[in-house]
XYZ file of C-alpha atoms in Angstrom:
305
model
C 92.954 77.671 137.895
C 93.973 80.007 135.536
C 95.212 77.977 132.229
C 98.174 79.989 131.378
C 99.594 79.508 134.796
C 98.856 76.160 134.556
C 100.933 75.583 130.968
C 103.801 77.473 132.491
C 104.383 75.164 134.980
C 103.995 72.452 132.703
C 106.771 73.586 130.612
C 108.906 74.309 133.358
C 108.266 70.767 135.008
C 109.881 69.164 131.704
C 112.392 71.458 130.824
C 113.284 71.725 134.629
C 112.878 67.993 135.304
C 110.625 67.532 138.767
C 107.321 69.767 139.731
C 109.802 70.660 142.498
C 112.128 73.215 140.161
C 108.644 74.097 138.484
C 107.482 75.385 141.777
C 110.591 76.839 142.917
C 110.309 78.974 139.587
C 107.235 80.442 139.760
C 107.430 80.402 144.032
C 105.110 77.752 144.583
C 105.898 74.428 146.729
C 106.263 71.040 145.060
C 102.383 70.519 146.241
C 100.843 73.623 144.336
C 102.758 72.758 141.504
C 101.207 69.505 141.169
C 97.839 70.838 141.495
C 98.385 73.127 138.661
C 99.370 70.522 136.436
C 96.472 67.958 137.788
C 94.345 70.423 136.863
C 95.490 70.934 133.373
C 95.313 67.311 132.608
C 91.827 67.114 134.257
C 90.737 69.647 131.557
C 91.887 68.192 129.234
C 91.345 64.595 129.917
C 94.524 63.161 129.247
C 97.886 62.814 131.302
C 100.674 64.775 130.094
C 103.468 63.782 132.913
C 104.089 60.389 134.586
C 105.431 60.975 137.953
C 107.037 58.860 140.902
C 108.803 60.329 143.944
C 111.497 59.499 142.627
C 111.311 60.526 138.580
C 109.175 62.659 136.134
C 108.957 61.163 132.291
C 106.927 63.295 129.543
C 104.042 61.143 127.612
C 103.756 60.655 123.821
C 100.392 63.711 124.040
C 102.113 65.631 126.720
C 105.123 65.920 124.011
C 103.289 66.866 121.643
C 101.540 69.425 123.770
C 104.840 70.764 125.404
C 105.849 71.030 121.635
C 102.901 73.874 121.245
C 103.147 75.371 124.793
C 106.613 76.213 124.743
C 106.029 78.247 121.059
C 102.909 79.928 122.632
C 105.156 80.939 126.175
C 108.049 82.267 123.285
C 105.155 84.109 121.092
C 103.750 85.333 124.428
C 107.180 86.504 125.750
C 108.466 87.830 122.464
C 105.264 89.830 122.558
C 105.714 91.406 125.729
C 109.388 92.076 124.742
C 108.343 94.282 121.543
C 105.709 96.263 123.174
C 107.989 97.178 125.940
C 110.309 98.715 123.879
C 107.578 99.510 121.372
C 109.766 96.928 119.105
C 113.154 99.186 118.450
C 115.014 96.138 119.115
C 114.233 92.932 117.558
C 114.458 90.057 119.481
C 113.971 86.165 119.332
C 114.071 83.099 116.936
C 113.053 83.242 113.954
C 112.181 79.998 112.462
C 112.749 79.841 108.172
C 112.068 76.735 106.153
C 113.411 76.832 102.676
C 113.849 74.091 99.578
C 116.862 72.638 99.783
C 119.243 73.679 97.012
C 117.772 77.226 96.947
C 118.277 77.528 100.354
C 121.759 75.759 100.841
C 123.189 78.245 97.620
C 121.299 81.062 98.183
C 119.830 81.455 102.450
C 123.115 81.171 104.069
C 124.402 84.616 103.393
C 120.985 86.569 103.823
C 119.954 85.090 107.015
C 123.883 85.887 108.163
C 123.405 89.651 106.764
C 120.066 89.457 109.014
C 121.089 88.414 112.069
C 124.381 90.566 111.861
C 121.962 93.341 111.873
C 119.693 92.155 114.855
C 122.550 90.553 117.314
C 119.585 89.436 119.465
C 117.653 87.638 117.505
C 118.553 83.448 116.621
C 117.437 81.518 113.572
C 116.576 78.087 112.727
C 116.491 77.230 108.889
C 114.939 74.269 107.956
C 115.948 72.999 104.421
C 113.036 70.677 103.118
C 111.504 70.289 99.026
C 108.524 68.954 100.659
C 105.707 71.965 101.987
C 105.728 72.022 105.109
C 102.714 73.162 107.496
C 103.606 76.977 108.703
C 101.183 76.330 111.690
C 101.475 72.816 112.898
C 105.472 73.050 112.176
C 106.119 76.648 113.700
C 107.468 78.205 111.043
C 107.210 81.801 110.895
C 107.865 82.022 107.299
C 108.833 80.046 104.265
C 110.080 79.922 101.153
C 108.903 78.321 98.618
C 109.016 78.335 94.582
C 106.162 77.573 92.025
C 102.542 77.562 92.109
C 100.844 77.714 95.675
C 97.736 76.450 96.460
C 95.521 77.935 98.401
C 95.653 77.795 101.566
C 94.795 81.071 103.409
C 98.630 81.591 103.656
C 100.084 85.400 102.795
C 102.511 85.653 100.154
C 105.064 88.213 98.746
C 107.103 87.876 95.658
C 110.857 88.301 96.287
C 112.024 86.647 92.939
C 111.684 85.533 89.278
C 112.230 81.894 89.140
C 113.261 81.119 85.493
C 113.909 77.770 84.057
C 116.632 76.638 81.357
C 117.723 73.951 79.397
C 121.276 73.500 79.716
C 124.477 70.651 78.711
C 127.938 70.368 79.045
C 130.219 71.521 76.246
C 131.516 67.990 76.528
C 128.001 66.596 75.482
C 127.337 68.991 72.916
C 130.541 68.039 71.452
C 129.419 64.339 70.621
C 126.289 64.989 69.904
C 125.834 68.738 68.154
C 124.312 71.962 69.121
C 120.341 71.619 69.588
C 119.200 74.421 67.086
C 115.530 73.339 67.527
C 112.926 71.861 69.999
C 112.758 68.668 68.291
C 116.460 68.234 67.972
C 115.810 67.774 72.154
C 113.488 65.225 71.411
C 115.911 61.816 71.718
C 118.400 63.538 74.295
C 118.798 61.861 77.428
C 117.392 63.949 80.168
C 118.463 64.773 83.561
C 115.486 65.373 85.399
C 114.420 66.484 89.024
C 112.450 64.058 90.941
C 111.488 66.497 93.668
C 109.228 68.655 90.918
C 105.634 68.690 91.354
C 105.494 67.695 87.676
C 108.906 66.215 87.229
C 108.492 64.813 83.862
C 106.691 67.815 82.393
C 109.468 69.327 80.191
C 108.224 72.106 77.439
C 109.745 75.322 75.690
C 107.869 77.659 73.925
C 109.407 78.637 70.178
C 109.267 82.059 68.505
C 105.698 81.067 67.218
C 104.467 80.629 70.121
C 103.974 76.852 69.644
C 104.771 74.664 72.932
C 106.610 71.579 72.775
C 106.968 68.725 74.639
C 110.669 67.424 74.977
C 110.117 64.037 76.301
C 113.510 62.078 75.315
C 114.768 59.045 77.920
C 115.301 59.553 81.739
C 119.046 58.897 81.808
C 119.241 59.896 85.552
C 116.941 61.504 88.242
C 117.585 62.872 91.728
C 116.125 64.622 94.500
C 118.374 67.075 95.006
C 119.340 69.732 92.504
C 122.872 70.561 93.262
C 123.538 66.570 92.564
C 121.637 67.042 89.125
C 124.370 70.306 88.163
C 126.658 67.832 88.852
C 125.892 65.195 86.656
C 125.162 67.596 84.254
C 128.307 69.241 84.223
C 129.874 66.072 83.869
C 128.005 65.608 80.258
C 125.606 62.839 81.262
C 122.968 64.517 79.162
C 120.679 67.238 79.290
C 119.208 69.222 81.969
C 116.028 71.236 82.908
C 115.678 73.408 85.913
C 115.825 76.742 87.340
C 118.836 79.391 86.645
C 119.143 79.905 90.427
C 120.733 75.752 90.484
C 122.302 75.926 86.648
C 122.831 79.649 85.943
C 126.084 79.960 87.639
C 127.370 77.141 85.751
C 126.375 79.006 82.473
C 128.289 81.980 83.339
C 131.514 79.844 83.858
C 131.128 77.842 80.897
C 130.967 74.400 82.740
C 126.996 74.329 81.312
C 125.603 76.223 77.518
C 122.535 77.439 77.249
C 120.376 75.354 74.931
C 117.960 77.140 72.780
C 118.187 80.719 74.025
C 115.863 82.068 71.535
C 112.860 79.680 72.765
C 111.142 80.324 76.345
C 110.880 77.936 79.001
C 108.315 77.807 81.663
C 108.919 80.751 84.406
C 107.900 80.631 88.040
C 108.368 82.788 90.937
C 110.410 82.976 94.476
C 108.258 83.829 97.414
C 107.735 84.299 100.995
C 105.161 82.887 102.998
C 104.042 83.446 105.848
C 100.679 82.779 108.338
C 99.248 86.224 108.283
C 99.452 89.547 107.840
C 97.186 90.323 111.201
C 99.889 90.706 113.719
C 102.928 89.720 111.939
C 106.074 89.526 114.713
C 108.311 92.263 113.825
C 111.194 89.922 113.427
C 109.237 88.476 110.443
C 108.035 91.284 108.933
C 111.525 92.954 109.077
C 113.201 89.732 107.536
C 110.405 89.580 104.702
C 111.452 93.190 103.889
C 115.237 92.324 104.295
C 114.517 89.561 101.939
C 112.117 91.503 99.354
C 115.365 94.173 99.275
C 118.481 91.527 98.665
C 115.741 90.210 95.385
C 115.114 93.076 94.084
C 115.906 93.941 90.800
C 116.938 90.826 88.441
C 118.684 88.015 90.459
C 122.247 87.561 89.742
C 122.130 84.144 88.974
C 120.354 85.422 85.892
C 123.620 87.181 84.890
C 124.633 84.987 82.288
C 121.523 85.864 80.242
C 122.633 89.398 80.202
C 126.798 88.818 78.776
């Protein structure tokens, strides 16, 4: 039997609930149906469907496998939908995964601007510090901030990524104005227990001599937009990246601390499985993307009052 037909009516069974919709869907009787999906499970030696007269109920594998089918029927149908109009209209969903503060601040208003301009195609962002798996997950592409390893997976640079040390005027006003690296030293840090290296602080001086700034954990979090909080608040100082703590700079809530030194400087990017036959709702969303970057980011304005 031929396989595809065979997953079709697999998917349809579950989503439709009996082998007798299945059938009805692709005009086959309740019989043939079965024997397409009997077949698939002989091949591949496990059962995907328990089935009564009375009730159908989808096994631990056979969820896992409808899980893959129904993105390969999509893929397969989005497919067919862009060379039939030679893709002038795109079309489908479009799965993102993003961290989570840059994507809550920052995703929101592209992916609306997107999908305002391509009323047919749907998105699902997932928000997520930990890397996910493009190919077991589904995602169709991903951003994701820092050094990559790699793993075979294309990427484009949207964005500079540049971190800051910043306080509260109310902290600086107890405890003075760092004017040097080692006046850092003691301060009570804010850190970000989500980095890959969340205790490695440094900041480069004019001489180009890197130091360490390794002063008591006061608080750590996993989620950025709680650390600008606590920071704001004056708990002490904090370390991360302008797109979380550069707003808060430009208002005045946070200050700067050490302008004239350089801290460490990573980059935004998109990733994505390949380049080889890239959906044209990706590669038109990577471009969209790679267009609202470009230039200097604005949360970076505060380093150009």
């Amino acid at each position: 039997m031929d396989r595809f037909a065979c997953i079709s009516v697999f998917v349809a069974a579950v989503e439709e609930g009996s082998l007798v919709a299945a059938g009805r869907k692709f005009g086959l009787s309740a019989s043939m149906a079965g024997k397409y999906l009997g077949g698939l499970e002989a091949e591949l030696g496990v059962r995907l469907l328990q089935r009564s007269t009375r009730s159908l109920s989808i096994t631990e594998a056979g969820q896992a496998y409808y899980a893959r089918c129904k993105r390969i029927l999509e893929e397969f149908e989005e497919a067919n939908q862009e060379a039939s109009d030679n893709a002038a209209t795109l079309r489908g969903r479009l799965r993102i995964a993003a961290p989570v503060s840059f994507g809550a601040l920052h995703m929101g208003d592209l992916v609306a601007g997107f999908l305002a301009e391509h009323d047919q195609v749907t998105a699902e962002v997932i928000l997520d510090d930990h890397y996910t798996d493009l190919h077991t997950a589904g995602i169709d592409v991903a951003i994701r901030i820092g050094r990559l390893p790699d793993s075979g997976l294309v990427a484009r640079r949207l964005a500079p990524c540049r971190m800051v040390f910043c306080a509260a005027p109310s902290w600086l006003a107890l405890h003075g104005t760092p004017q040097t690296p080692a006046d850092l030293r003691d301060a009570p840090r804010l850190a970000f227990s989500g980095a890959v290296t969340a205790g490695d602080w440094s900041i480069t001086d004019a001489a180009r001599q890197v130091h360490a700034i390794a002063g008591p954990l006061r608080a750590q979090a996993n989620n950025m937009q709680l650390l600008l909080s606590m920071a704001v608040a004056g708990l002490g100082i904090a370390y991360g990246p302008t797109f979380a703590f550069g707003p808060a700079i430009a208002e005045g809530r946070l200050v700067q601390l050490l302008p004239g030194c350089v801290a460490e400087e990573l980059v935004v990017q998109a990733i994505y499985p390949s380049a080889r036959h890239l959906p044209s709702k990706v590669r038109s969303f990577v471009d969209y993307l790679a267009g609202a970057f470009a230039g200097d980011p604005v949360w970076d304005d505060f380093q150009r009052v």
